[in-house]
CSV table of C-alpha atoms in Angstrom, one decimal:
chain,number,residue,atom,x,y,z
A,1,UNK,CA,227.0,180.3,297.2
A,2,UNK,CA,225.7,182.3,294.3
A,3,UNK,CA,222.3,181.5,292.2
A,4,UNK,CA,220.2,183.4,290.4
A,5,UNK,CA,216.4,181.5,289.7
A,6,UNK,CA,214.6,181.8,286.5
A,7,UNK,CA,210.1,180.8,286.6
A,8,UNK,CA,209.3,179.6,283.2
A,9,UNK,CA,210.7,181.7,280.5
A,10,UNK,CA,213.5,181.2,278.4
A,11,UNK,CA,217.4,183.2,277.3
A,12,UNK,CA,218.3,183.6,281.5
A,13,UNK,CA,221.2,182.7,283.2
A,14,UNK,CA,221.3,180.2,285.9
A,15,UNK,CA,224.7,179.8,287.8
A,16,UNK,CA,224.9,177.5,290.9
A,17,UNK,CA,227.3,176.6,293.2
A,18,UNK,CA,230.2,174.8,292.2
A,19,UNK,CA,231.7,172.3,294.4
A,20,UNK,CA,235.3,172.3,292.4
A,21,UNK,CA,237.2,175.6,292.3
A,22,UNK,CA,239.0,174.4,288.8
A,23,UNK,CA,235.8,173.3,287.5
A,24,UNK,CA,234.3,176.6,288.2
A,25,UNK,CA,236.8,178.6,286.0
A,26,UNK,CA,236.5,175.8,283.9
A,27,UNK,CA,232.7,175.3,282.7
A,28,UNK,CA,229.8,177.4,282.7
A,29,UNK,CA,226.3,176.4,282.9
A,30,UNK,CA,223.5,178.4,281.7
A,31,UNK,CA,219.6,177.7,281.8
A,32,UNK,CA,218.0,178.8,278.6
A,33,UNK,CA,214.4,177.1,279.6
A,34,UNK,CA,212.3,175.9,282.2
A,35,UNK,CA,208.9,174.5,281.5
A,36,UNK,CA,206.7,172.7,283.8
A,37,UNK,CA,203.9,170.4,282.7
A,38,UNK,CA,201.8,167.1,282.7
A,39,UNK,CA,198.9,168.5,285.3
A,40,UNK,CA,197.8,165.5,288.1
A,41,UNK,CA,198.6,162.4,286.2
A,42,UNK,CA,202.4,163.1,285.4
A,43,UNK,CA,203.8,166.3,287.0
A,44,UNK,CA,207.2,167.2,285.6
A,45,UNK,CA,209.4,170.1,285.3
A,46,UNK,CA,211.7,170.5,281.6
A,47,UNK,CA,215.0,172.5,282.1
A,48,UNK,CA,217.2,172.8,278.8
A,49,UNK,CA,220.7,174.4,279.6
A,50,UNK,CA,224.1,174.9,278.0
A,51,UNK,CA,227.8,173.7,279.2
A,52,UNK,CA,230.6,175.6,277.7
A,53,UNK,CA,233.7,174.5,278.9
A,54,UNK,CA,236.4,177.3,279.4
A,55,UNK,CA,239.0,174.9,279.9
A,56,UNK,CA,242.3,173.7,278.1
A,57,UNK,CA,241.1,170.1,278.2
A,58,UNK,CA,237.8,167.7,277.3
A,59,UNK,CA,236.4,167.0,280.5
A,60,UNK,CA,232.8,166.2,281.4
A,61,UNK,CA,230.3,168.0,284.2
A,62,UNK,CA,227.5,167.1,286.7
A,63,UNK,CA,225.0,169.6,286.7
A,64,UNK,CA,222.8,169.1,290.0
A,65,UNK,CA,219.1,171.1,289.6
A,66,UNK,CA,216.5,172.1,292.2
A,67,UNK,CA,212.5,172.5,291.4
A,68,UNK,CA,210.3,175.1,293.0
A,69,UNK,CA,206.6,176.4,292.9
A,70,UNK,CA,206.1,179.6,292.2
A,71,UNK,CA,205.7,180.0,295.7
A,72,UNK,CA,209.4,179.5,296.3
A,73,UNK,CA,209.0,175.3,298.1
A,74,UNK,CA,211.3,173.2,296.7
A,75,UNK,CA,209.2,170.3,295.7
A,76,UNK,CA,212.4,168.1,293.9
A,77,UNK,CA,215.9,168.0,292.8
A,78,UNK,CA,217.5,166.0,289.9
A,79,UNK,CA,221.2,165.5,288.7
A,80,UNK,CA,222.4,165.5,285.5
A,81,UNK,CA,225.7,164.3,283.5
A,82,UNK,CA,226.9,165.5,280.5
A,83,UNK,CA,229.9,163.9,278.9
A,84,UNK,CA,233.0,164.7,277.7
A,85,UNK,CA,232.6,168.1,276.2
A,86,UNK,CA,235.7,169.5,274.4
A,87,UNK,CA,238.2,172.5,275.1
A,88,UNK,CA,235.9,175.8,273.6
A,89,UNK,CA,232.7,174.1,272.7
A,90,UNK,CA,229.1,174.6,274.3
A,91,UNK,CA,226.6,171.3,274.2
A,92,UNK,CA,223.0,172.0,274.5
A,93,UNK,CA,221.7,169.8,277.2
A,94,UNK,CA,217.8,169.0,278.5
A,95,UNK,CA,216.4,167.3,281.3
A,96,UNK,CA,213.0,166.1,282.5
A,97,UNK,CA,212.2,165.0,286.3
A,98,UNK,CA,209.0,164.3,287.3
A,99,UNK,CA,208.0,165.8,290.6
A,100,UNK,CA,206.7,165.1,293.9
A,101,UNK,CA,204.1,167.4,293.4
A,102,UNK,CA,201.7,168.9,290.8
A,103,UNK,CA,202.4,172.2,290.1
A,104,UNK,CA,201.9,174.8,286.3
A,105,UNK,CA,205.0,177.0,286.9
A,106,UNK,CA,207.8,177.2,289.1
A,107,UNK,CA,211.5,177.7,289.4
A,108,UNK,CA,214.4,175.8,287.6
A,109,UNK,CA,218.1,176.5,289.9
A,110,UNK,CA,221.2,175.2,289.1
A,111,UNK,CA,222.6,174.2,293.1
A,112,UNK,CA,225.6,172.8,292.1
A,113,UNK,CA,228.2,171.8,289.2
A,114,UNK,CA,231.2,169.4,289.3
């Protein structure tokens, strides 16, 4: 398993595990932001990333994400699907989750991508 982990800035590249051989010479995810906000009332965690897929064929990914404070505790997951993206192109992709747990900055990882 290789990941690098990112807290709260913005341009660096987040590479998870990837579950399918052929989809890991195929696509490539990178995290280009990672906010965290909302305080007590609605804690959640912002990570906008790209898919470019290096294949010879449109084919669409599951991105699966891990949250943790700046502490290092992971304090939520979320998966994400993007569709159908074509042979050579790069879609710009963002997800919120709202978290177990209140926190002001933290860590955005990419565990996994199929």
């Amino acid at each position: 398993m290789f990941f690098l982990v990112v807290a709260g800035c913005v341009g660096v590249a987040v590479i998870g595990l990837v579950s399918d051989r052929s989809a890991a010479s195929e696509m490539h995810v990178t995290v280009t932001g990672c906010k965290f906000s909302g305080g007590d009332v609605l804690p959640a965690a912002t990570v906008e990333y790209t898919v470019t897929n290096n294949g010879d064929s449109a084919r669409g990914v599951t991105v699966r994400f891990e949250y943790r404070d700046s502490a290092g505790n992971r304090i939520d997951t979320d998966t994400a699907h993007v569709k159908s993206i074509a042979p050579g192109d790069t879609v710009r992709a963002e997800e919120t989750t709202l978290l177990d747990a209140t926190v002001s900055s933290g860590i955005c990882a990419i565990t996994g991508v199929s």
